[in-house]
Coordinates of C-alpha atoms and ligand atoms in Angstrom, one line a residue:
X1 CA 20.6 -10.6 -10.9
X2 CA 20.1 -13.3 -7.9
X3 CA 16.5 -14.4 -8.0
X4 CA 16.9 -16.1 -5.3
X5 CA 17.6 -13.1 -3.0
X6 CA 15.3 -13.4 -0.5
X7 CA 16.0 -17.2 -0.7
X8 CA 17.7 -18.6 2.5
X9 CA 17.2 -16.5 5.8
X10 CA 13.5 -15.1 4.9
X11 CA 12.4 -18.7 3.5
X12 CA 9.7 -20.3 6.3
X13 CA 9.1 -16.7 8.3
X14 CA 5.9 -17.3 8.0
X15 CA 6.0 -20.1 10.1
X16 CA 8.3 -18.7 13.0
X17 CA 6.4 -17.1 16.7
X18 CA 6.1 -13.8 16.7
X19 CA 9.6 -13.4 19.2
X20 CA 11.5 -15.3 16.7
X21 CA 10.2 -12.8 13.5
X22 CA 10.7 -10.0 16.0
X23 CA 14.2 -11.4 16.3
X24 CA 15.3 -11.7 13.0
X25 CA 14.1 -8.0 12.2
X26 CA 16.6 -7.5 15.2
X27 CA 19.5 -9.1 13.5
X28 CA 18.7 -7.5 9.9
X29 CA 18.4 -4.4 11.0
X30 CA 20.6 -3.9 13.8
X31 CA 20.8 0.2 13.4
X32 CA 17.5 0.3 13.3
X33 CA 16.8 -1.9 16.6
X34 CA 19.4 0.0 18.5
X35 CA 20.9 -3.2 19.0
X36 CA 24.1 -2.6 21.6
X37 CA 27.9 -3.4 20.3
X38 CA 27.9 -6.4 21.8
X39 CA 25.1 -7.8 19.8
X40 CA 25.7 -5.9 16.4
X41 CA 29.6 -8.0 16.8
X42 CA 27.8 -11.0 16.5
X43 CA 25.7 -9.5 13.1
X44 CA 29.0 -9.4 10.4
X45 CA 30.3 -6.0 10.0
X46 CA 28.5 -3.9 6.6
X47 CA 28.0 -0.4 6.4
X48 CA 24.5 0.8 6.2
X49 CA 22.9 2.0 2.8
X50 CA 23.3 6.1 2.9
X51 CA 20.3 7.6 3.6
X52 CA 19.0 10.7 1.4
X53 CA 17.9 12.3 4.1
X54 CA 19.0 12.9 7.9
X55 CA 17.6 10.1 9.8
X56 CA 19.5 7.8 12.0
X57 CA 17.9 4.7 10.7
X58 CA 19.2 2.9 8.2
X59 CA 18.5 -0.6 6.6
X60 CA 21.4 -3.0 6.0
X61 CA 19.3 -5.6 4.6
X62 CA 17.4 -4.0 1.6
X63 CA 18.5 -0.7 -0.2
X64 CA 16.0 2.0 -1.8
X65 CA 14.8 0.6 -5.2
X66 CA 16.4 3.4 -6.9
X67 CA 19.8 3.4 -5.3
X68 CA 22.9 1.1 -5.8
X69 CA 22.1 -2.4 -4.7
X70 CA 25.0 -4.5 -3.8
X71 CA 24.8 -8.2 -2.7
X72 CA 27.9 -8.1 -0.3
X73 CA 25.8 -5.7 1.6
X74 CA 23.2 -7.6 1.8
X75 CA 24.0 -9.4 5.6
X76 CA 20.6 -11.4 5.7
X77 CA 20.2 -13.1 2.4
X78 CA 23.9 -13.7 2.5
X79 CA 23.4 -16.3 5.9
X80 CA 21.9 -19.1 5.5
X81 CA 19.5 -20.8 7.9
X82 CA 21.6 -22.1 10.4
X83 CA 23.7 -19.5 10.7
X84 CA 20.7 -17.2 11.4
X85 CA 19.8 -20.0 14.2
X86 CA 23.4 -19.4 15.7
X87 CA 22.5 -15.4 15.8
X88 CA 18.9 -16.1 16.9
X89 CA 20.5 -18.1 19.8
X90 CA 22.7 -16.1 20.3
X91 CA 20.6 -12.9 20.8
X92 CA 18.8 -14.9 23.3
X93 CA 21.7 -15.4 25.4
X94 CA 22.3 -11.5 25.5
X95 CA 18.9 -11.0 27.2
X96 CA 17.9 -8.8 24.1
X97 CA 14.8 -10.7 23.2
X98 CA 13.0 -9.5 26.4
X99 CA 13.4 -5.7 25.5
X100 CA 10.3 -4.4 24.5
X101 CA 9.8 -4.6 20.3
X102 CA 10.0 -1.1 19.4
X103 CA 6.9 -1.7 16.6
X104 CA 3.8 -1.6 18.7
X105 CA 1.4 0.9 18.8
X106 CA 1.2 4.5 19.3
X107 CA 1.7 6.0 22.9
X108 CA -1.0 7.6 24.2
X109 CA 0.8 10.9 25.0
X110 CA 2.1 11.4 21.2
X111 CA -1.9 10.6 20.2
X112 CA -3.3 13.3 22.5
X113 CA -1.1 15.8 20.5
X114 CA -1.7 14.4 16.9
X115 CA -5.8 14.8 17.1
X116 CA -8.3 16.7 19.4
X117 CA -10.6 15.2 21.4
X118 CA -8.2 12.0 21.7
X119 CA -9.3 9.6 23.9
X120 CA -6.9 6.4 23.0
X121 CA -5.7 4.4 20.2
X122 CA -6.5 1.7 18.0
X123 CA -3.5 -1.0 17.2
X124 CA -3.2 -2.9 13.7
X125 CA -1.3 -5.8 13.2
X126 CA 2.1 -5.1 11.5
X127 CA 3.8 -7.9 9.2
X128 CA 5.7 -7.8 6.2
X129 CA 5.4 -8.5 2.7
X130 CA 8.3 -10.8 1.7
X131 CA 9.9 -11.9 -1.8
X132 CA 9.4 -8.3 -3.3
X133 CA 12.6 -7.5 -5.8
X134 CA 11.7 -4.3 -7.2
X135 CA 14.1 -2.6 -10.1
X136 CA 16.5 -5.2 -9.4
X137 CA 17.1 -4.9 -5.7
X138 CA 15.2 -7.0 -3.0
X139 CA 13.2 -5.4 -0.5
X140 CA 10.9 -6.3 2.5
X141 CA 7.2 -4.5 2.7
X142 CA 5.8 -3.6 5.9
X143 CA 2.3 -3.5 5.7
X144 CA -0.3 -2.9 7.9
X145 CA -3.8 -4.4 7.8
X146 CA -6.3 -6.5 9.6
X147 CA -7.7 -9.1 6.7
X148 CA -6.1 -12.1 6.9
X149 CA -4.5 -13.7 3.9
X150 CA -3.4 -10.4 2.1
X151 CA 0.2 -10.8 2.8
X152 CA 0.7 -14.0 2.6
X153 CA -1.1 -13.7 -0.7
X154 CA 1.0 -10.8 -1.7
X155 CA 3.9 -12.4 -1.0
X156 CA 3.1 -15.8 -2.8
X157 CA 2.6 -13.4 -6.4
X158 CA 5.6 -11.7 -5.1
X159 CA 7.7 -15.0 -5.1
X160 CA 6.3 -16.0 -8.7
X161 CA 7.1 -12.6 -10.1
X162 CA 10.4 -12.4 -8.6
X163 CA 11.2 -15.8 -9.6
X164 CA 11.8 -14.2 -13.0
X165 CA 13.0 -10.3 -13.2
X166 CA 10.6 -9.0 -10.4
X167 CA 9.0 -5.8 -10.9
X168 CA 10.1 -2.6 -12.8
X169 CA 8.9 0.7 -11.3
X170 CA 9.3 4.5 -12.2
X171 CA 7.8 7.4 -10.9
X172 CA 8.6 10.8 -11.7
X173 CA 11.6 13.1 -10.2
X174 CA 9.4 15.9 -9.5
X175 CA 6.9 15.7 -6.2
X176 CA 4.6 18.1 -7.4
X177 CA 1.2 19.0 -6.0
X178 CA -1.7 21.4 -7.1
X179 CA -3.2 24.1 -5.2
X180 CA -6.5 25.3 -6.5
X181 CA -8.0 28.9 -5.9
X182 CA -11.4 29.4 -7.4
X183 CA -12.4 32.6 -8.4
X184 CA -15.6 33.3 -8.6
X185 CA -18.4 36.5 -9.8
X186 CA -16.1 37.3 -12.5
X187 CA -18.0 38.9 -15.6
X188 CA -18.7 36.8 -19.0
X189 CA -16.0 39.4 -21.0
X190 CA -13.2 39.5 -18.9
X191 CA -12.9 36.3 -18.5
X192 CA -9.4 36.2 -21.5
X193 CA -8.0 39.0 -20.1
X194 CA -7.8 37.4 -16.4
X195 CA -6.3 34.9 -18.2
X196 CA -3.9 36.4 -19.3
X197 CA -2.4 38.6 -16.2
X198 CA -2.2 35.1 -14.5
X199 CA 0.4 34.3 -16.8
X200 CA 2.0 37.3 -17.2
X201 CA 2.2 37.6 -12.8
X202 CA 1.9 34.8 -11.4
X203 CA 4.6 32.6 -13.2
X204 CA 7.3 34.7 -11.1
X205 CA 6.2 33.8 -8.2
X206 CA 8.7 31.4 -5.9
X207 CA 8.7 29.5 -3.3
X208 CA 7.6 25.9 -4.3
X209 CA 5.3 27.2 -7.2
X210 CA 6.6 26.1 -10.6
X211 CA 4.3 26.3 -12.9
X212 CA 0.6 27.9 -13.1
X213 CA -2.6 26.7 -15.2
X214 CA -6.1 27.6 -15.2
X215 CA -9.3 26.2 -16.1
X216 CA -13.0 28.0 -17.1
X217 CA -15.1 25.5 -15.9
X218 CA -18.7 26.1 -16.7
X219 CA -21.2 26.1 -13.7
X220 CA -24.5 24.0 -13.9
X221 CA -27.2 24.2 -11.5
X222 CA -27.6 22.4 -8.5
X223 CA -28.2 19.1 -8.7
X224 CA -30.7 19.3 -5.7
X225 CA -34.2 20.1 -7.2
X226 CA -35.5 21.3 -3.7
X227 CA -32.3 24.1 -4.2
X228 CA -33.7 27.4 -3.2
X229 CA -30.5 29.8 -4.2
X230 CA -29.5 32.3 -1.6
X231 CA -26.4 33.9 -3.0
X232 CA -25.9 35.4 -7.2
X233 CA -26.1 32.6 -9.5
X234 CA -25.6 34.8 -12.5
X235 CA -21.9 34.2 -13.4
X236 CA -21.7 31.4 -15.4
X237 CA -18.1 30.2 -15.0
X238 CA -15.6 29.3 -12.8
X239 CA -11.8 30.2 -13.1
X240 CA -10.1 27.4 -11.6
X241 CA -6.4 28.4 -10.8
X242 CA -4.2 25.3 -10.8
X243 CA -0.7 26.5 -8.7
X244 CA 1.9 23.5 -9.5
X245 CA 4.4 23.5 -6.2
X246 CA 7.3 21.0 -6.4
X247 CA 7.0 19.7 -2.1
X248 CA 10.0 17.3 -2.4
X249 CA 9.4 14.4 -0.1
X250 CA 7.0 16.3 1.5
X251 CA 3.5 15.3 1.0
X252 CA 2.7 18.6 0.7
X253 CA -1.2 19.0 1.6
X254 CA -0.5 21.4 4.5
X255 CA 2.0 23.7 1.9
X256 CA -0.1 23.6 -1.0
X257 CA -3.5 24.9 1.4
X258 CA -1.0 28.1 2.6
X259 CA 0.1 28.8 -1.1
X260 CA -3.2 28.5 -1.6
X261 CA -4.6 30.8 0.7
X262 CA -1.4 33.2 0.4
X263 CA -1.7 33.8 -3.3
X264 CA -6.0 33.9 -3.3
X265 CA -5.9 37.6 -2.7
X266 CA -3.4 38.6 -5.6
X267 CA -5.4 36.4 -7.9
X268 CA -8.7 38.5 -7.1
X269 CA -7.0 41.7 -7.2
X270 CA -5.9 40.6 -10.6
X271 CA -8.9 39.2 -11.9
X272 CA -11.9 41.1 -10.2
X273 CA -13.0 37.8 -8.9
X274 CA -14.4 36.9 -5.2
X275 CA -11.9 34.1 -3.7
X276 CA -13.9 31.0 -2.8
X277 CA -12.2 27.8 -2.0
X278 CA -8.7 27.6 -1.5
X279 CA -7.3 24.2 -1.0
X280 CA -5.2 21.6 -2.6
X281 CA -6.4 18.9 -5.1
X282 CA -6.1 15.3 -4.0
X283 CA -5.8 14.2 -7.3
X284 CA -2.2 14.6 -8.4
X285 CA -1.7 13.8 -12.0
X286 CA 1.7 15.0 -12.0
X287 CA 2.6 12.1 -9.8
X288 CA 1.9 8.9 -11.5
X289 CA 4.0 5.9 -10.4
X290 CA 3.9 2.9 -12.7
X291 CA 4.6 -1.0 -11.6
X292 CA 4.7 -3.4 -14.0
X293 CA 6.5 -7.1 -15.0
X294 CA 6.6 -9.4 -17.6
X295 CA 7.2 -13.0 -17.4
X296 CA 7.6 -16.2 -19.0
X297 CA 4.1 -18.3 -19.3
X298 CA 6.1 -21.6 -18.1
X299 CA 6.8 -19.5 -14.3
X300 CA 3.1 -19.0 -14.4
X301 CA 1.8 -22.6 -13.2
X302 CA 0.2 -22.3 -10.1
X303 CA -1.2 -25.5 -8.0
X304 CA -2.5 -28.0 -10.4
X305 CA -2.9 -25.2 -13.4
X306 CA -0.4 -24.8 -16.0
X307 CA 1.3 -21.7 -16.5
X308 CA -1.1 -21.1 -19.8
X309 CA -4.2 -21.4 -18.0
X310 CA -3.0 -19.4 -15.5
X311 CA -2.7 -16.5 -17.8
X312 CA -5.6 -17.4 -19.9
X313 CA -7.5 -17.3 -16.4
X314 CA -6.5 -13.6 -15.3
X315 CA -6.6 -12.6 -18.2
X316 CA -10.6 -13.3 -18.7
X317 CA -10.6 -12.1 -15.0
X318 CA -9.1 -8.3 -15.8
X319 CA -11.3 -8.5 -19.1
X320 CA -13.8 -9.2 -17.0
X321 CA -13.8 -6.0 -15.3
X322 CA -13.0 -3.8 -18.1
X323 CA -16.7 -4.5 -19.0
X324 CA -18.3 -4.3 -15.7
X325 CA -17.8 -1.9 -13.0
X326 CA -19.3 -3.7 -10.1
X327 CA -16.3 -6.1 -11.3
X328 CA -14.3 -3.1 -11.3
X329 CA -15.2 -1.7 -7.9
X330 CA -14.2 -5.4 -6.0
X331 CA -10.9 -6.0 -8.4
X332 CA -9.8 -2.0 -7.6
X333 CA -9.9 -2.8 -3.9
X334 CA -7.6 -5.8 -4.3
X335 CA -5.1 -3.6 -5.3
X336 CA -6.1 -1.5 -2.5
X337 CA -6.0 -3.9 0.2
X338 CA -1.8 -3.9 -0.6
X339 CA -1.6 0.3 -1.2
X340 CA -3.7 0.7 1.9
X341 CA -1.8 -1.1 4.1
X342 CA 1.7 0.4 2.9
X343 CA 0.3 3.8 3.4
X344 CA -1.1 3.3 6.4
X345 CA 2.5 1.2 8.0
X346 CA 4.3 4.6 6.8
X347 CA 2.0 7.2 7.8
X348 CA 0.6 8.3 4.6
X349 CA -2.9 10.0 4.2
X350 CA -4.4 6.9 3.1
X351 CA -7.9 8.6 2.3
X352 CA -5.8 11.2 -0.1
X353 CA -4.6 7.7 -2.3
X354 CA -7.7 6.1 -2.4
X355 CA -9.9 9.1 -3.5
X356 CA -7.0 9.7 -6.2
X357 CA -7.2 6.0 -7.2
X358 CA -10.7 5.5 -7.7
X359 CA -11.0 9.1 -9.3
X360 CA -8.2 7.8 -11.8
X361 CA -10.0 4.3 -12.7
X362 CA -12.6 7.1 -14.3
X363 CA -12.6 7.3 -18.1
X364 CA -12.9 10.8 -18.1
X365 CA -10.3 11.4 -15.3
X366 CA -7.7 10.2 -17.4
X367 CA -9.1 12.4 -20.2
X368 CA -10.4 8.9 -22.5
X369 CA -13.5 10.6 -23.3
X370 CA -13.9 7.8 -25.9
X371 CA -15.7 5.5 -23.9
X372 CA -18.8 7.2 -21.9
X373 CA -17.9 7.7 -18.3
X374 CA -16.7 4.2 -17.2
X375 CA -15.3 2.9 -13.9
X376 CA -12.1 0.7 -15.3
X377 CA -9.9 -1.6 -13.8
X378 CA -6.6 0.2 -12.9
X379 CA -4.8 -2.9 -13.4
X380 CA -3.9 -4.2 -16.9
X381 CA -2.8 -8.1 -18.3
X382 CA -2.0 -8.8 -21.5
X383 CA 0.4 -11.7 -23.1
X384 CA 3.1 -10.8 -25.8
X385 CA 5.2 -12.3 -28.2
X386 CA 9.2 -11.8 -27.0
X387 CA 11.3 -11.2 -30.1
X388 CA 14.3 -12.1 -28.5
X389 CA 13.4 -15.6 -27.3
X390 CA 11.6 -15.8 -30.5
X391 CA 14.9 -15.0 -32.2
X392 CA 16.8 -17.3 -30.4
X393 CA 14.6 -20.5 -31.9
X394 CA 12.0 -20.6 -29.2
X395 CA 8.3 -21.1 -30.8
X396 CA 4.9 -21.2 -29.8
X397 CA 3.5 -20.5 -25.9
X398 CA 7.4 -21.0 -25.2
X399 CA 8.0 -17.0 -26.6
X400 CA 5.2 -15.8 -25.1
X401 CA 5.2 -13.4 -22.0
X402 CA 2.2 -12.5 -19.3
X403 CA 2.7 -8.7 -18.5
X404 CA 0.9 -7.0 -15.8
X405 CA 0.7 -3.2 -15.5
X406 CA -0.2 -0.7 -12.8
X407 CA 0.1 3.3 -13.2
X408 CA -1.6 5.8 -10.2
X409 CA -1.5 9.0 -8.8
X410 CA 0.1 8.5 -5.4
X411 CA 0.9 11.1 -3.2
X412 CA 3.1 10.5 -0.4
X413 CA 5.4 11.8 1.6
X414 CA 8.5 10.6 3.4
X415 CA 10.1 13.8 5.1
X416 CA 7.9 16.0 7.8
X417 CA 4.5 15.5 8.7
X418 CA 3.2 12.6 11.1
X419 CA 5.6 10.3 10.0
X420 CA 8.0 12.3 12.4
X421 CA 5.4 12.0 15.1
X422 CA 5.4 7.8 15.1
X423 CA 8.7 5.1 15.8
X424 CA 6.3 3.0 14.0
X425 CA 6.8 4.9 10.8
X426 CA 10.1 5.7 11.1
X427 CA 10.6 2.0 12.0
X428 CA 8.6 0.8 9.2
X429 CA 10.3 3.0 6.8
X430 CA 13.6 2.2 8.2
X431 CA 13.0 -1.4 7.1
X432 CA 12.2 -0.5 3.9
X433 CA 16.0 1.5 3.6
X434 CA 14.5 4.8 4.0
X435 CA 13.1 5.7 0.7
X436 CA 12.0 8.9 -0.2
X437 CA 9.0 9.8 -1.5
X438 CA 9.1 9.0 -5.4
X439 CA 10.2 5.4 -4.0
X440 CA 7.7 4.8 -1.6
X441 CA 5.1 5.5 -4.4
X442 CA 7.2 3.0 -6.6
X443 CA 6.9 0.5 -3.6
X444 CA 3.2 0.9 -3.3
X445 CA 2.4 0.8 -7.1
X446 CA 4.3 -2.8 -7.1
X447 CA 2.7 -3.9 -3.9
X448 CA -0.4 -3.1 -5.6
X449 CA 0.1 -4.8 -8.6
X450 CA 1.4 -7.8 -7.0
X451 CA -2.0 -7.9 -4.5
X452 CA -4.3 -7.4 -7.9
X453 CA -2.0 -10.7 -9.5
X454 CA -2.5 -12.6 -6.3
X455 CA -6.2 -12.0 -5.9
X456 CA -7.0 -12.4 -9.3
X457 CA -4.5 -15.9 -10.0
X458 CA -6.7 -17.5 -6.8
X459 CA -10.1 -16.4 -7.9
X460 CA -9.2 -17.6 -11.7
X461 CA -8.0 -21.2 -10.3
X462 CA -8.7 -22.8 -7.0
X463 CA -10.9 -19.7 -5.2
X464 CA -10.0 -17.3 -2.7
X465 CA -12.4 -18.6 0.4
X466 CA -10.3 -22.1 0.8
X467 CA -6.6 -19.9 1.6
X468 CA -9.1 -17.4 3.3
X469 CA -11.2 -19.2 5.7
X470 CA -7.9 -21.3 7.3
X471 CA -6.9 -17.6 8.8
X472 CA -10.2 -16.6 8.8
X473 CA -11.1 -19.9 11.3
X474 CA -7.6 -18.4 13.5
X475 CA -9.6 -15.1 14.0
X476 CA -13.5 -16.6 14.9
X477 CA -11.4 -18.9 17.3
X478 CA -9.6 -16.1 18.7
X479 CA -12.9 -13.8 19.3
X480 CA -14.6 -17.1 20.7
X481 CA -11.8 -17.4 23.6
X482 CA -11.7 -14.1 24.0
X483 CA -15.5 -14.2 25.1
X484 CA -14.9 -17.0 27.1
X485 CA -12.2 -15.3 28.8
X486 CA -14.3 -12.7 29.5
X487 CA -17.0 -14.2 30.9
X488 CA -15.1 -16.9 33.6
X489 CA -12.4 -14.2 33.9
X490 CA -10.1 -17.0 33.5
X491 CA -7.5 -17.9 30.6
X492 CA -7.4 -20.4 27.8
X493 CA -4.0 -21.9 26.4
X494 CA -3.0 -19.6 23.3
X495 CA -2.4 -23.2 21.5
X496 CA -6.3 -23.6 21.8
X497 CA -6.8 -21.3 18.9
X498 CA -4.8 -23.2 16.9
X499 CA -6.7 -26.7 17.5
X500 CA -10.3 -24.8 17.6
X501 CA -8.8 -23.0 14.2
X502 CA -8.3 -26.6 12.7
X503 CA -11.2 -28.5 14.4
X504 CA -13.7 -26.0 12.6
X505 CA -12.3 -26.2 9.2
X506 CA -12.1 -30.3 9.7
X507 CA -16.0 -29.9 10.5
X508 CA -16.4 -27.6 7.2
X509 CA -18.0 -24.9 9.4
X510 CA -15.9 -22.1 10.3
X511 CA -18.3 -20.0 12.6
X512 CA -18.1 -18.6 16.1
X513 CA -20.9 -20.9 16.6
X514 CA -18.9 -23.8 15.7
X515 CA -15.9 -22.1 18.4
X516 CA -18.3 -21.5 21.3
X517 CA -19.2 -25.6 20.5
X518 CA -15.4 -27.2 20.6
X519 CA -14.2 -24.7 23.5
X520 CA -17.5 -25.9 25.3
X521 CA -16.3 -29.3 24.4
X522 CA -12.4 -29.2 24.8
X523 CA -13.2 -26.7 28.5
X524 CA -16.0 -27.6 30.4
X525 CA -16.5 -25.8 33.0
X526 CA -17.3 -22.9 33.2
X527 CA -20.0 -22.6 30.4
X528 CA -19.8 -19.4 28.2
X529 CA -23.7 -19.2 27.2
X530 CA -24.5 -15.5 28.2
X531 CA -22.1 -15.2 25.5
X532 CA -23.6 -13.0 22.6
X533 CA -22.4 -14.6 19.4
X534 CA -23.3 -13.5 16.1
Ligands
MEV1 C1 -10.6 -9.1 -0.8 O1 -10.2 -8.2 0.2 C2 -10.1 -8.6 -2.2 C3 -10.6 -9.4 -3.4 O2 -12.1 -9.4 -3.3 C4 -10.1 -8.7 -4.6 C5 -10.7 -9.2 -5.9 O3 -11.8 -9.8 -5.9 O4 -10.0 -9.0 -6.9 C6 -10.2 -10.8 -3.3

């Protein structure tokens, strides 16, 4: 294993212009960016990873986590820098730079067909999370978000964890889903025998359906004191019909609502029960991913901390919010901040994860009814002894590990849906080698991890708001020209932003009061003071 896989060509990215990232996507993925014959010549010759499933695009760079990874395949990491100058250049020359980067937005005519009422569309910036080696095999993020500082975060904890072993991911083989049916008005006694016809019936049935489960679920009364009931509140139980469907790399919401709604009448013909809701649950506890990593307390140091106090650091942070859930809540969106911005890059229903998510940082969710209801962490750090470096003479801090851990519900899917209806998507995914659906989760449960590592290693040590506020002062200077543009209809330099960005965080005041004041100073005339600046 190469740690240094993303080393050369993806080193200093950060620092390129947009055109030249947008170029270098063009020369690692040329099968992706259409790229003509006489460009992919210049790219050397590899076959692209198989895909599992029929799409044309196909990622030379990176390989799905779970697949064969091979380094001679790997085009990008295998140039180095100049070499990736010479294609950049050379790209340039062909005129393929000025074609129109196939990763912006979401035409208006697809938009009008994907929603009613549709009226436009709202753009996010798109960039990617680098130094990611996930099961072994390297692979580039894209990630979708507007806070500054999350990827660049993410990818700094990325580069630290990868610089040992990287992350180790697993996630089951089934895709399952649960429908529910709720029967309702069904008397006290024949509760058992309804039961028991569901197993006897229902179990045969095909399609997706796999397995069946049901749950009594005592009713209480509403919790609204005002409640005046309207309908019979005599029947004291629920009978909760769980229908497990296997949806492949679907993500399954729409097929789990039909089966739903196909099956509701059977189940009250067998049971005597009225059919109430029929829909599927969010929470999917048959698809829990888990990321985690372990490594070596001497990678650890971080700016001027040792590697020790690093781990001692987090880990009082995470313990931290095992205790307290308004801790909980803020350390819980970290993690977020990275699953968020996968789903959303690839199309997923991002609301479906982050209900699951919070649902599962719930004691009794989980089914730990031995603490009272608490709101945990869903991240956990702890530091262990390793036997084998012990064994081979190593003593003290220098056998211990720091080991993070991250386990979820995800539900995603990678085949149908409106990932179908987007190039962004399929772009996105493309970059990512196609995964399928188990692997995107795996992706997402290490992206979150990593986020949670990153967040909580610059709150322990230097603070987030110093990183923060340099990209935060980009963004106040860009809304400040953006006003003044507006109101002289007139342009400003894009290097201005740049200057302002840096002028603001030399004067320790990073406000768009403190813009409107240096581009009043640094452009005269015309004044922007009708300006409304909060
Ligand atoms: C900010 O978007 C996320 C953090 O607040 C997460 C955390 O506090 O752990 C930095």
């Amino acid at each position: 294993m190469n740690p240094n896989l993303h080393g050369s060509a993806w080193s200093g990215f950060y620092k390129k212009t947009l055109k030249e990232r947008q170029n270098q996507l063009k020369i690692a993925f040329p099968d992706l960016f259409n790229l003509p014959s006489t460009a992919t010549r210049i790219v050397p010759s590899v076959s692209p990873v198989p895909s599992v499933y029929s799409t044309p695009l196909t990622s030379i760079c990176n390989s799905p986590i779970s697949r064969e990874y091979s380094e001679e395949n790997d085009t990008l990491n295998s140039i180095n820098n100049e070499q990736f100058n010479y294609l950049v250049k050379k790209l340039k020359s062909l005129n393929i730079d000025q074609e129109p980067f196939p990763i912006n937005g979401l035409d208006e005519q697809i938009a009008d067909k994907m929603i009613e009422n549709c009226v436009g569309t709202i753009g996010l910036p798109i960039g990617l999370a680098l130094n990611f080696i996930i099961n072994e095999k390297p692979i580039i993020i894209p990630m979708a978000i507007e806070e500054p500082s999350v990827i660049a975060a993410v990818s700094g904890a990325a580069k630290t964890i990868s610089s040992f072993k990287g992350f180790t991911a697993v996630a089951p083989e089934r895709n399952s889903i649960i429908a529910q049916v709720v029967l309702l008005d069904i008397p006290q006694n024949s509760m058992n025998p309804a039961i028991n016809k569901f197993c006897d019936n229902m179990v045969k049935r095909g399609g997706g359906v796999f397995d069946m489960s049901v749950r009594r679920i005592s009713r209480i009364n509403n919790r609204n004191k005002k409640h005046h009931p309207i309908s019979s509140e005599n029947f004291k139980e629920l009978l909760v019909v769980h229908l497990h469907i296997d949806v492949c790399d679907a993500m399954g919401a729409n097929c789990a609502s039909a089966i739903a709604e196909g099956v509701a009448p059977r189940l009250s013909e067998l049971t005597g029960g009225r059919i109430g809701l029929r829909i599927l649950s969010n929470l999917s506890v048959e698809r829990m991913a888990k990321a985690s990593f372990r490594i070596p307390l001497s990678l650890l140091h971080y700016k001027s901390y040792t590697g020790k106090e690093v781990a001692a650091r987090i880990i009082e942070a995470y313990e931290w919010a095992e205790v307290d859930y308004y801790r909980a809540i803020t350390h819980n969106k970290g993690i977020m901040n990275g699953i968020d911005a996968v789903a959303l890059a690839t199309g997923q229903d991002w609301r479906a994860i982050e209900a699951s998510s919070h649902a599962w940082a719930c004691d009794g969710v989980r089914g730990d009814y031995s603490q009272s209801n608490n709101y945990r962490p869903l991240t956990t750090y702890w530091i262990e002894k390793d036997d084998q470096l012990a064994a081979c003479g190593k003593e003290g801090d220098d056998c211990l590990m720091f080991c993070g851990e991250l386990e979820l519900p995800i539900t995603v899917g990678t085949a149908g849906g409106v990932i179908n209806t987007n190039p962004v998507y399929l772009h996105n995914m493309g970059i990512m080698g196609n995964p399928n659906a188990k692997e995107l989760s795996m992706i997402m449960v290490c992206i979150g991890l990593a986020q949670n590592f990153a967040s909580l290693r610059a709150l322990a040590t230097e603070g987030i708001q110093h990183g923060h506020m340099k990209l935060h002062a980009t963004n106040i200077a860009f809304a400040a020209l953006r006003c003044y543009e507006n109101e002289t209809n007139s342009s400003c330099p894009s290097h201005d932003i740049t200057s302002i960005a840096r002028r603001m965080i030399e004067k320790g005041s990073i406000t768009l009061a403190t813009a409107k004041e240096l581009i009043e100073e640094s452009l005269p005339k015309p004044q922007i003071s009708q300006c409304t600046y909060m």
